[in-house]
GROMACS .gro file of C-alpha atoms in nm:
model
  497
    1UNK     CA    1   7.717  12.983   9.755
    2UNK     CA    2   7.512  13.291   9.728
    3UNK     CA    3   7.291  13.314   9.425
    4UNK     CA    4   7.102  13.584   9.237
    5UNK     CA    5   6.862  13.422   8.998
    6UNK     CA    6   6.731  13.738   8.806
    7UNK     CA    7   7.047  13.801   8.615
    8UNK     CA    8   7.040  13.735   8.237
    9UNK     CA    9   7.233  13.881   7.954
   10UNK     CA   10   7.063  13.743   7.642
   11UNK     CA   11   6.810  13.949   7.454
   12UNK     CA   12   6.921  14.269   7.647
   13UNK     CA   13   7.109  14.430   7.360
   14UNK     CA   14   7.461  14.377   7.485
   15UNK     CA   15   7.730  14.381   7.230
   16UNK     CA   16   7.802  14.028   7.125
   17UNK     CA   17   7.523  13.869   7.325
   18UNK     CA   18   7.295  13.648   7.124
   19UNK     CA   19   6.921  13.703   7.141
   20UNK     CA   20   6.734  13.472   7.371
   21UNK     CA   21   6.701  13.119   7.213
   22UNK     CA   22   6.964  13.207   6.949
   23UNK     CA   23   7.315  13.105   6.890
   24UNK     CA   24   7.623  13.314   6.875
   25UNK     CA   25   7.923  13.337   6.641
   26UNK     CA   26   8.275  13.356   6.777
   27UNK     CA   27   8.354  13.640   6.553
   28UNK     CA   28   8.018  13.809   6.587
   29UNK     CA   29   8.051  14.101   6.829
   30UNK     CA   30   7.787  14.350   6.707
   31UNK     CA   31   7.816  14.725   6.699
   32UNK     CA   32   7.820  14.968   6.984
   33UNK     CA   33   7.496  15.127   7.084
   34UNK     CA   34   7.337  15.297   7.379
   35UNK     CA   35   7.065  15.227   7.622
   36UNK     CA   36   6.960  15.214   7.990
   37UNK     CA   37   6.958  14.936   8.249
   38UNK     CA   38   7.143  14.628   8.117
   39UNK     CA   39   7.167  14.733   7.750
   40UNK     CA   40   7.477  14.889   7.610
   41UNK     CA   41   7.498  14.767   7.253
   42UNK     CA   42   7.327  14.574   6.980
   43UNK     CA   43   7.412  14.210   6.901
   44UNK     CA   44   7.352  13.970   6.621
   45UNK     CA   45   7.187  13.635   6.617
   46UNK     CA   46   7.348  13.393   6.369
   47UNK     CA   47   7.228  13.033   6.380
   48UNK     CA   48   7.434  12.734   6.448
   49UNK     CA   49   7.422  12.374   6.336
   50UNK     CA   50   7.294  12.076   6.532
   51UNK     CA   51   7.489  11.996   6.852
   52UNK     CA   52   7.769  11.742   6.827
   53UNK     CA   53   7.727  11.414   7.002
   54UNK     CA   54   7.837  11.407   7.368
   55UNK     CA   55   8.195  11.297   7.445
   56UNK     CA   56   8.252  10.932   7.523
   57UNK     CA   57   8.498  11.007   7.803
   58UNK     CA   58   8.361  10.770   8.064
   59UNK     CA   59   8.193  10.806   8.402
   60UNK     CA   60   8.297  11.057   8.665
   61UNK     CA   61   8.573  10.956   8.908
   62UNK     CA   62   8.476  10.817   9.245
   63UNK     CA   63   8.674  11.064   9.461
   64UNK     CA   64   8.810  11.414   9.435
   65UNK     CA   65   9.168  11.274   9.452
   66UNK     CA   66   9.094  11.058   9.147
   67UNK     CA   67   9.016  11.362   8.939
   68UNK     CA   68   9.376  11.457   8.923
   69UNK     CA   69   9.525  11.795   9.029
   70UNK     CA   70   9.431  12.150   8.941
   71UNK     CA   71   9.509  12.239   8.581
   72UNK     CA   72   9.535  12.601   8.510
   73UNK     CA   73   9.610  12.783   8.190
   74UNK     CA   74   9.391  12.722   7.890
   75UNK     CA   75   9.251  12.383   7.997
   76UNK     CA   76   9.044  12.327   8.317
   77UNK     CA   77   9.053  11.977   8.455
   78UNK     CA   78   8.708  11.889   8.583
   79UNK     CA   79   8.583  11.590   8.772
   80UNK     CA   80   8.244  11.615   8.612
   81UNK     CA   81   8.027  11.852   8.404
   82UNK     CA   82   7.678  11.702   8.403
   83UNK     CA   83   7.311  11.763   8.366
   84UNK     CA   84   7.092  11.645   8.657
   85UNK     CA   85   6.723  11.590   8.603
   86UNK     CA   86   6.443  11.468   8.391
   87UNK     CA   87   6.213  11.570   8.106
   88UNK     CA   88   6.029  11.834   8.310
   89UNK     CA   89   6.136  12.180   8.430
   90UNK     CA   90   6.426  12.126   8.655
   91UNK     CA   91   6.644  12.398   8.828
   92UNK     CA   92   6.980  12.427   9.012
   93UNK     CA   93   6.972  12.742   9.217
   94UNK     CA   94   7.251  12.703   9.466
   95UNK     CA   95   7.544  12.475   9.566
   96UNK     CA   96   7.755  12.420   9.879
   97UNK     CA   97   8.038  12.187   9.973
   98UNK     CA   98   7.949  12.030  10.304
   99UNK     CA   99   8.178  11.987  10.596
  100UNK     CA  100   8.212  11.614  10.495
  101UNK     CA  101   8.319  11.721  10.138
  102UNK     CA  102   7.988  11.628   9.981
  103UNK     CA  103   7.868  11.860   9.695
  104UNK     CA  104   7.512  11.976   9.775
  105UNK     CA  105   7.284  12.111   9.506
  106UNK     CA  106   6.945  12.285   9.567
  107UNK     CA  107   6.665  12.358   9.331
  108UNK     CA  108   6.381  12.151   9.194
  109UNK     CA  109   6.368  11.815   9.022
  110UNK     CA  110   6.031  11.718   8.867
  111UNK     CA  111   5.964  11.356   8.823
  112UNK     CA  112   6.314  11.215   8.885
  113UNK     CA  113   6.510  11.122   9.197
  114UNK     CA  114   6.831  11.057   8.995
  115UNK     CA  115   6.816  10.685   9.078
  116UNK     CA  116   6.806  10.743   9.454
  117UNK     CA  117   6.533  10.674   9.706
  118UNK     CA  118   6.426  11.025   9.814
  119UNK     CA  119   6.361  11.139  10.172
  120UNK     CA  120   6.044  11.354  10.200
  121UNK     CA  121   6.047  11.623  10.448
  122UNK     CA  122   5.750  11.845  10.548
  123UNK     CA  123   5.535  11.668  10.302
  124UNK     CA  124   5.786  11.648  10.016
  125UNK     CA  125   5.744  11.817   9.677
  126UNK     CA  126   5.936  11.911   9.370
  127UNK     CA  127   6.190  12.104   9.564
  128UNK     CA  128   6.508  11.908   9.600
  129UNK     CA  129   6.840  11.903   9.796
  130UNK     CA  130   7.077  11.666   9.626
  131UNK     CA  131   7.397  11.543   9.791
  132UNK     CA  132   7.673  11.410   9.571
  133UNK     CA  133   8.011  11.270   9.635
  134UNK     CA  134   8.304  11.517   9.660
  135UNK     CA  135   8.374  11.454   9.290
  136UNK     CA  136   8.015  11.492   9.181
  137UNK     CA  137   8.047  11.131   9.060
  138UNK     CA  138   7.774  10.966   9.264
  139UNK     CA  139   7.435  11.072   9.405
  140UNK     CA  140   7.439  11.018   9.782
  141UNK     CA  141   7.084  11.127   9.866
  142UNK     CA  142   6.784  11.334   9.744
  143UNK     CA  143   6.569  11.521   9.989
  144UNK     CA  144   6.224  11.647   9.885
  145UNK     CA  145   6.079  11.959  10.034
  146UNK     CA  146   5.849  12.235   9.906
  147UNK     CA  147   5.784  12.340   9.546
  148UNK     CA  148   6.139  12.474   9.484
  149UNK     CA  149   6.448  12.558   9.686
  150UNK     CA  150   6.550  12.904   9.571
  151UNK     CA  151   6.847  12.954   9.804
  152UNK     CA  152   7.066  12.755  10.039
  153UNK     CA  153   7.335  12.840  10.293
  154UNK     CA  154   7.581  12.625  10.495
  155UNK     CA  155   7.673  12.655  10.864
  156UNK     CA  156   8.042  12.611  10.836
  157UNK     CA  157   8.073  12.473  11.194
  158UNK     CA  158   7.786  12.220  11.217
  159UNK     CA  159   7.728  12.160  10.843
  160UNK     CA  160   7.349  12.230  10.878
  161UNK     CA  161   7.181  12.369  10.573
  162UNK     CA  162   6.945  12.664  10.570
  163UNK     CA  163   6.706  12.666  10.272
  164UNK     CA  164   6.420  12.896  10.148
  165UNK     CA  165   6.163  12.895   9.877
  166UNK     CA  166   5.795  12.846   9.799
  167UNK     CA  167   5.639  12.574  10.005
  168UNK     CA  168   5.957  12.578  10.214
  169UNK     CA  169   5.935  12.917  10.388
  170UNK     CA  170   6.258  12.892  10.575
  171UNK     CA  171   6.401  12.570  10.706
  172UNK     CA  172   6.715  12.425  10.852
  173UNK     CA  173   6.815  12.071  10.763
  174UNK     CA  174   7.079  11.859  10.928
  175UNK     CA  175   7.421  11.811  10.761
  176UNK     CA  176   7.307  11.508  10.567
  177UNK     CA  177   6.978  11.675  10.460
  178UNK     CA  178   6.800  11.375  10.610
  179UNK     CA  179   6.613  11.548  10.900
  180UNK     CA  180   6.437  11.879  10.957
  181UNK     CA  181   6.599  12.076  11.237
  182UNK     CA  182   6.324  12.340  11.228
  183UNK     CA  183   6.098  12.521  10.981
  184UNK     CA  184   5.895  12.840  10.980
  185UNK     CA  185   5.635  12.962  10.730
  186UNK     CA  186   5.765  13.272  10.547
  187UNK     CA  187   5.560  13.385  10.247
  188UNK     CA  188   5.779  13.492   9.952
  189UNK     CA  189   6.108  13.358  10.110
  190UNK     CA  190   6.379  13.400   9.842
  191UNK     CA  191   6.718  13.448  10.008
  192UNK     CA  192   6.854  13.285  10.320
  193UNK     CA  193   7.176  13.279  10.522
  194UNK     CA  194   7.301  13.096  10.820
  195UNK     CA  195   7.594  13.206  11.042
  196UNK     CA  196   7.825  13.008  11.262
  197UNK     CA  197   7.615  12.968  11.588
  198UNK     CA  198   7.305  12.879  11.386
  199UNK     CA  199   7.146  13.224  11.353
  200UNK     CA  200   6.939  13.241  11.025
  201UNK     CA  201   6.817  13.544  10.833
  202UNK     CA  202   6.563  13.512  10.549
  203UNK     CA  203   6.467  13.772  10.297
  204UNK     CA  204   6.109  13.806  10.167
  205UNK     CA  205   6.047  14.107   9.943
  206UNK     CA  206   6.217  14.381  10.158
  207UNK     CA  207   6.154  14.219  10.498
  208UNK     CA  208   6.431  14.043  10.692
  209UNK     CA  209   6.333  13.795  10.960
  210UNK     CA  210   6.595  13.639  11.192
  211UNK     CA  211   6.586  13.317  11.401
  212UNK     CA  212   6.806  13.157  11.655
  213UNK     CA  213   6.952  12.805  11.631
  214UNK     CA  214   6.628  12.653  11.759
  215UNK     CA  215   6.403  12.841  11.516
  216UNK     CA  216   6.262  13.096  11.756
  217UNK     CA  217   6.225  13.439  11.598
  218UNK     CA  218   6.478  13.702  11.704
  219UNK     CA  219   6.348  13.994  11.506
  220UNK     CA  220   6.184  14.117  11.190
  221UNK     CA  221   6.243  14.452  11.000
  222UNK     CA  222   6.151  14.588  10.665
  223UNK     CA  223   6.387  14.813  10.464
  224UNK     CA  224   6.254  15.109  10.273
  225UNK     CA  225   6.499  15.078   9.993
  226UNK     CA  226   6.398  15.041   9.631
  227UNK     CA  227   6.566  14.701   9.566
  228UNK     CA  228   6.696  14.460   9.837
  229UNK     CA  229   6.887  14.184   9.663
  230UNK     CA  230   7.079  13.967   9.903
  231UNK     CA  231   7.187  13.912  10.267
  232UNK     CA  232   7.450  13.724  10.463
  233UNK     CA  233   7.477  13.635  10.833
  234UNK     CA  234   7.801  13.700  11.013
  235UNK     CA  235   7.834  13.508  11.342
  236UNK     CA  236   7.529  13.562  11.565
  237UNK     CA  237   7.521  13.939  11.586
  238UNK     CA  238   7.523  14.073  11.234
  239UNK     CA  239   7.312  14.057  10.917
  240UNK     CA  240   7.463  14.218  10.612
  241UNK     CA  241   7.240  14.334  10.329
  242UNK     CA  242   7.288  14.473   9.981
  243UNK     CA  243   7.072  14.627   9.707
  244UNK     CA  244   7.026  14.956   9.526
  245UNK     CA  245   6.815  15.268   9.518
  246UNK     CA  246   6.697  15.506   9.243
  247UNK     CA  247   6.861  15.817   9.402
  248UNK     CA  248   6.778  16.051   9.112
  249UNK     CA  249   6.579  16.061   8.796
  250UNK     CA  250   6.855  15.897   8.605
  251UNK     CA  251   7.082  15.742   8.868
  252UNK     CA  252   7.091  15.423   9.075
  253UNK     CA  253   7.337  15.371   9.366
  254UNK     CA  254   7.417  15.061   9.571
  255UNK     CA  255   7.404  15.015   9.950
  256UNK     CA  256   7.586  14.764  10.171
  257UNK     CA  257   7.486  14.769  10.538
  258UNK     CA  258   7.513  14.571  10.856
  259UNK     CA  259   7.215  14.535  11.103
  260UNK     CA  260   7.182  14.356  11.427
  261UNK     CA  261   6.938  14.059  11.418
  262UNK     CA  262   6.664  14.299  11.547
  263UNK     CA  263   6.730  14.567  11.284
  264UNK     CA  264   6.962  14.816  11.450
  265UNK     CA  265   7.201  14.969  11.197
  266UNK     CA  266   7.561  14.893  11.270
  267UNK     CA  267   7.748  15.031  10.963
  268UNK     CA  268   7.682  15.141  10.609
  269UNK     CA  269   7.873  15.167  10.283
  270UNK     CA  270   7.804  15.342   9.951
  271UNK     CA  271   7.452  15.480   9.988
  272UNK     CA  272   7.548  15.785   9.790
  273UNK     CA  273   7.305  16.060   9.696
  274UNK     CA  274   7.252  16.194   9.346
  275UNK     CA  275   7.468  16.493   9.421
  276UNK     CA  276   7.748  16.287   9.580
  277UNK     CA  277   7.774  16.012   9.321
  278UNK     CA  278   7.710  16.108   8.968
  279UNK     CA  279   7.851  15.859   8.721
  280UNK     CA  280   7.669  15.554   8.584
  281UNK     CA  281   7.395  15.342   8.745
  282UNK     CA  282   7.551  15.116   9.001
  283UNK     CA  283   7.394  14.825   9.192
  284UNK     CA  284   7.472  14.590   9.487
  285UNK     CA  285   7.376  14.237   9.377
  286UNK     CA  286   7.518  13.968   9.603
  287UNK     CA  287   7.693  13.918   9.944
  288UNK     CA  288   7.833  13.623  10.122
  289UNK     CA  289   8.054  13.530  10.413
  290UNK     CA  290   8.358  13.326  10.295
  291UNK     CA  291   8.510  13.032  10.467
  292UNK     CA  292   8.782  13.267  10.567
  293UNK     CA  293   8.533  13.469  10.773
  294UNK     CA  294   8.551  13.777  10.547
  295UNK     CA  295   8.265  13.960  10.379
  296UNK     CA  296   8.245  13.932   9.989
  297UNK     CA  297   8.036  14.173   9.782
  298UNK     CA  298   7.942  14.163   9.413
  299UNK     CA  299   7.787  14.439   9.217
  300UNK     CA  300   7.765  14.602   8.871
  301UNK     CA  301   7.769  14.944   8.710
  302UNK     CA  302   7.608  15.029   8.372
  303UNK     CA  303   7.902  15.206   8.226
  304UNK     CA  304   8.257  15.308   8.306
  305UNK     CA  305   8.352  15.555   8.584
  306UNK     CA  306   8.182  15.335   8.845
  307UNK     CA  307   8.137  15.457   9.201
  308UNK     CA  308   8.274  15.112   9.294
  309UNK     CA  309   8.608  15.252   9.217
  310UNK     CA  310   8.578  15.493   9.510
  311UNK     CA  311   8.616  15.425   9.879
  312UNK     CA  312   8.265  15.318  10.014
  313UNK     CA  313   8.307  15.562  10.302
  314UNK     CA  314   8.447  15.856  10.120
  315UNK     CA  315   8.372  15.900   9.755
  316UNK     CA  316   8.651  16.151   9.722
  317UNK     CA  317   8.910  15.880   9.782
  318UNK     CA  318   8.991  15.588   9.547
  319UNK     CA  319   8.906  15.246   9.663
  320UNK     CA  320   9.194  14.982   9.692
  321UNK     CA  321   9.131  14.837   9.344
  322UNK     CA  322   9.363  14.568   9.229
  323UNK     CA  323   9.433  14.565   8.858
  324UNK     CA  324   9.719  14.419   8.658
  325UNK     CA  325   9.597  14.392   8.298
  326UNK     CA  326   9.335  14.514   8.057
  327UNK     CA  327   9.083  14.246   8.176
  328UNK     CA  328   9.048  14.404   8.522
  329UNK     CA  329   9.111  14.771   8.428
  330UNK     CA  330   8.786  14.928   8.307
  331UNK     CA  331   8.908  15.180   8.049
  332UNK     CA  332   8.758  15.227   7.699
  333UNK     CA  333   8.413  15.104   7.817
  334UNK     CA  334   8.142  15.004   7.576
  335UNK     CA  335   7.847  15.242   7.654
  336UNK     CA  336   7.628  15.122   7.931
  337UNK     CA  337   7.726  14.754   7.919
  338UNK     CA  338   7.735  14.617   8.278
  339UNK     CA  339   8.063  14.637   8.452
  340UNK     CA  340   8.111  14.363   8.715
  341UNK     CA  341   8.285  14.425   9.046
  342UNK     CA  342   8.373  14.214   9.347
  343UNK     CA  343   8.538  14.303   9.670
  344UNK     CA  344   8.647  14.180  10.011
  345UNK     CA  345   8.539  14.365  10.336
  346UNK     CA  346   8.591  14.326  10.705
  347UNK     CA  347   8.245  14.235  10.828
  348UNK     CA  348   8.307  14.372  11.177
  349UNK     CA  349   8.340  14.736  11.068
  350UNK     CA  350   8.256  14.725  10.692
  351UNK     CA  351   8.597  14.860  10.578
  352UNK     CA  352   8.697  14.751  10.229
  353UNK     CA  353   9.016  14.553  10.195
  354UNK     CA  354   9.040  14.521   9.814
  355UNK     CA  355   8.823  14.503   9.509
  356UNK     CA  356   8.847  14.416   9.147
  357UNK     CA  357   8.660  14.471   8.818
  358UNK     CA  358   8.586  14.190   8.562
  359UNK     CA  359   8.640  14.323   8.210
  360UNK     CA  360   8.559  14.106   7.897
  361UNK     CA  361   8.694  14.280   7.592
  362UNK     CA  362   8.595  14.288   7.226
  363UNK     CA  363   8.850  14.247   6.955
  364UNK     CA  364   8.830  14.621   6.903
  365UNK     CA  365   8.958  14.665   7.255
  366UNK     CA  366   8.639  14.803   7.405
  367UNK     CA  367   8.542  14.667   7.752
  368UNK     CA  368   8.219  14.468   7.735
  369UNK     CA  369   7.953  14.344   7.964
  370UNK     CA  370   7.956  14.098   8.262
  371UNK     CA  371   7.741  14.055   8.559
  372UNK     CA  372   7.797  13.871   8.892
  373UNK     CA  373   7.531  13.634   9.023
  374UNK     CA  374   7.725  13.416   9.286
  375UNK     CA  375   8.030  13.445   9.509
  376UNK     CA  376   8.225  13.214   9.750
  377UNK     CA  377   8.563  13.208   9.916
  378UNK     CA  378   8.782  12.928  10.037
  379UNK     CA  379   8.957  12.905  10.377
  380UNK     CA  380   9.272  13.078  10.239
  381UNK     CA  381   9.074  13.361  10.077
  382UNK     CA  382   9.085  13.226   9.721
  383UNK     CA  383   8.772  13.378   9.560
  384UNK     CA  384   8.534  13.209   9.315
  385UNK     CA  385   8.306  13.441   9.115
  386UNK     CA  386   8.013  13.325   8.894
  387UNK     CA  387   7.794  13.507   8.658
  388UNK     CA  388   7.711  13.575   8.297
  389UNK     CA  389   7.946  13.739   8.035
  390UNK     CA  390   7.928  13.895   7.704
  391UNK     CA  391   8.214  13.857   7.459
  392UNK     CA  392   8.497  13.821   7.511
  393UNK     CA  393   8.646  13.633   7.792
  394UNK     CA  394   9.027  13.642   7.794
  395UNK     CA  395   9.157  13.382   7.551
  396UNK     CA  396   8.806  13.241   7.502
  397UNK     CA  397   8.885  13.082   7.167
  398UNK     CA  398   9.166  12.873   7.332
  399UNK     CA  399   8.989  12.771   7.659
  400UNK     CA  400   8.900  12.400   7.699
  401UNK     CA  401   8.730  12.180   7.960
  402UNK     CA  402   8.895  11.842   7.980
  403UNK     CA  403   9.034  11.911   7.640
  404UNK     CA  404   8.697  12.008   7.484
  405UNK     CA  405   8.657  12.359   7.351
  406UNK     CA  406   8.464  12.554   7.620
  407UNK     CA  407   8.331  12.830   7.398
  408UNK     CA  408   8.343  12.708   7.044
  409UNK     CA  409   8.114  12.972   6.889
  410UNK     CA  410   8.107  13.262   7.126
  411UNK     CA  411   8.358  13.369   7.392
  412UNK     CA  412   8.109  13.441   7.678
  413UNK     CA  413   7.823  13.276   7.865
  414UNK     CA  414   7.788  13.140   8.218
  415UNK     CA  415   8.136  13.199   8.357
  416UNK     CA  416   8.351  13.130   8.664
  417UNK     CA  417   8.653  13.341   8.753
  418UNK     CA  418   8.887  13.220   9.032
  419UNK     CA  419   9.120  13.482   9.186
  420UNK     CA  420   9.413  13.435   9.426
  421UNK     CA  421   9.364  13.551   9.786
  422UNK     CA  422   9.529  13.885   9.710
  423UNK     CA  423   9.339  13.921   9.376
  424UNK     CA  424   9.680  13.950   9.211
  425UNK     CA  425   9.638  13.641   8.992
  426UNK     CA  426   9.347  13.528   8.782
  427UNK     CA  427   9.375  13.143   8.822
  428UNK     CA  428   9.061  13.046   8.616
  429UNK     CA  429   8.837  13.240   8.384
  430UNK     CA  430   8.624  13.016   8.165
  431UNK     CA  431   8.276  12.919   8.059
  432UNK     CA  432   8.110  12.591   7.996
  433UNK     CA  433   7.910  12.730   7.706
  434UNK     CA  434   7.946  12.447   7.459
  435UNK     CA  435   7.677  12.512   7.197
  436UNK     CA  436   7.412  12.599   7.467
  437UNK     CA  437   7.213  12.912   7.383
  438UNK     CA  438   6.930  13.107   7.534
  439UNK     CA  439   6.874  13.220   7.890
  440UNK     CA  440   7.072  12.942   8.052
  441UNK     CA  441   7.419  13.105   8.017
  442UNK     CA  442   7.477  13.229   8.364
  443UNK     CA  443   7.599  13.070   8.685
  444UNK     CA  444   7.343  13.043   8.970
  445UNK     CA  445   7.570  12.921   9.247
  446UNK     CA  446   7.936  12.859   9.328
  447UNK     CA  447   8.115  12.688   9.617
  448UNK     CA  448   8.482  12.641   9.735
  449UNK     CA  449   8.615  12.441  10.022
  450UNK     CA  450   8.945  12.257  10.078
  451UNK     CA  451   9.052  12.105   9.749
  452UNK     CA  452   8.710  12.126   9.570
  453UNK     CA  453   8.527  12.383   9.369
  454UNK     CA  454   8.179  12.366   9.221
  455UNK     CA  455   7.924  12.552   9.028
  456UNK     CA  456   7.561  12.508   8.911
  457UNK     CA  457   7.358  12.655   8.635
  458UNK     CA  458   6.994  12.630   8.518
  459UNK     CA  459   7.004  12.587   8.141
  460UNK     CA  460   6.685  12.732   8.003
  461UNK     CA  461   6.404  12.820   7.967
  462UNK     CA  462   6.379  12.656   7.635
  463UNK     CA  463   6.260  12.765   7.295
  464UNK     CA  464   5.907  12.742   7.152
  465UNK     CA  465   5.948  12.362   7.122
  466UNK     CA  466   5.971  12.342   7.493
  467UNK     CA  467   6.327  12.207   7.503
  468UNK     CA  468   6.644  12.389   7.584
  469UNK     CA  469   6.862  12.498   7.288
  470UNK     CA  470   7.196  12.317   7.254
  471UNK     CA  471   7.399  12.164   7.525
  472UNK     CA  472   7.637  12.308   7.782
  473UNK     CA  473   7.974  12.134   7.808
  474UNK     CA  474   7.945  11.783   7.960
  475UNK     CA  475   8.232  11.553   8.051
  476UNK     CA  476   8.261  11.244   8.274
  477UNK     CA  477   7.896  11.299   8.337
  478UNK     CA  478   7.619  11.129   8.518
  479UNK     CA  479   7.398  11.273   8.242
  480UNK     CA  480   7.557  11.387   7.920
  481UNK     CA  481   7.253  11.527   7.742
  482UNK     CA  482   6.960  11.753   7.845
  483UNK     CA  483   6.663  11.529   7.918
  484UNK     CA  484   6.418  11.732   7.705
  485UNK     CA  485   6.272  11.966   7.960
  486UNK     CA  486   6.210  12.332   7.925
  487UNK     CA  487   6.488  12.398   8.187
  488UNK     CA  488   6.771  12.170   8.294
  489UNK     CA  489   6.975  12.160   8.613
  490UNK     CA  490   7.351  12.133   8.546
  491UNK     CA  491   7.656  12.086   8.765
  492UNK     CA  492   8.034  12.095   8.742
  493UNK     CA  493   8.301  11.998   9.009
  494UNK     CA  494   8.677  12.041   8.979
  495UNK     CA  495   8.986  12.035   9.199
  496UNK     CA  496   9.088  12.391   9.284
  497UNK     CA  497   9.427  12.556   9.279
   0.00000   0.00000   0.00000
């Protein structure tokens, strides 16, 4: 659902993270180091052999029911894991599951319509909204608009799709992406959200502009914060925004706030000063409204002792953090490696309900880095988290996708974690790394609705040859192999728990 496209772990000095364009060894975890920002350790860059041939496991199933049921434990049963695109620079920036069950992917496809006859809206372009069957097994339609669709959001009531990006500005498409409901020019539009009732908010730099269901402007306001990362519309009366500020010479702290559509502050969380917070740099990165009507927030800290562990309204009190094992208890932390955190809030008053850390661990026992780039929640509150992880995801050497090793040479990469509604069970935690290497190892969008779950990644950019390095896991695919471009769109769909 929500996407943050600037996150990347490679080449940033994290323990066990291969350098950009390089491979990774399953037993190569590096040595602890120190640093600022995303760095927290030094990694190594062993090379790997040529990729194995793609599996011959047949085409994707026609329906979600034909995929079989959810399979937890070490193997994840997926309907499809597939590349989508051609030999040019393609991207997959967001994914939704429509009210008709269709899987909808937004990004850019250059020079290919995936065998469909594309519909061009507002002059067409390389920007693409692709609708696939609920299993991901068939392309239903391709809509062309703008240069690239950077973000997309679904109206849970009508199925309308709000999109944003260069050449798009902000636009609302109907539920089948076949007609333009309205469009407004917004220079630099990069994040968008639509609430039930059709109110849309779009973020360009630090300015938030809101529109009603007919596309008439409701308000526009600019935040004075250092970094404004994401926004989410709740109903028709609330826009929730997150980001972070440099509150001292060596300290960053997050904010999570609600505004009216015209910019009046309704409530605020975190926003600590240097004197109040202390501790490591902490950032707000992503927000979304789940299908359960709750607010979901994702952030990160660069070191242990995160202020995310404290009540967002009273830093002297602990937050209601759910932890049940060493993979969500952030002790013995590895320097300033990023510590991922997600939480559920009541969007009406901003009160936190529960939160949880995500803690990969090295074989030495040290907690290692992960970052969150996408969040979604199903109708029952089951949460799906996407991001990028350093070594080592729990049981990474045993995890499989349709029986194929998910992380054959490195127990990290673009990951998905699925948590039960009370955050008391980790139902899925895996990556589709295959032998893919370089910047492509992070999830850019996730979605969950009814029986279905989905994620997208952009694999790339490629190495000096112009092509991406290796191949992410593919199975029952429309397209098993990368098509030779410098970046590749990729999708996976599976039946949820």
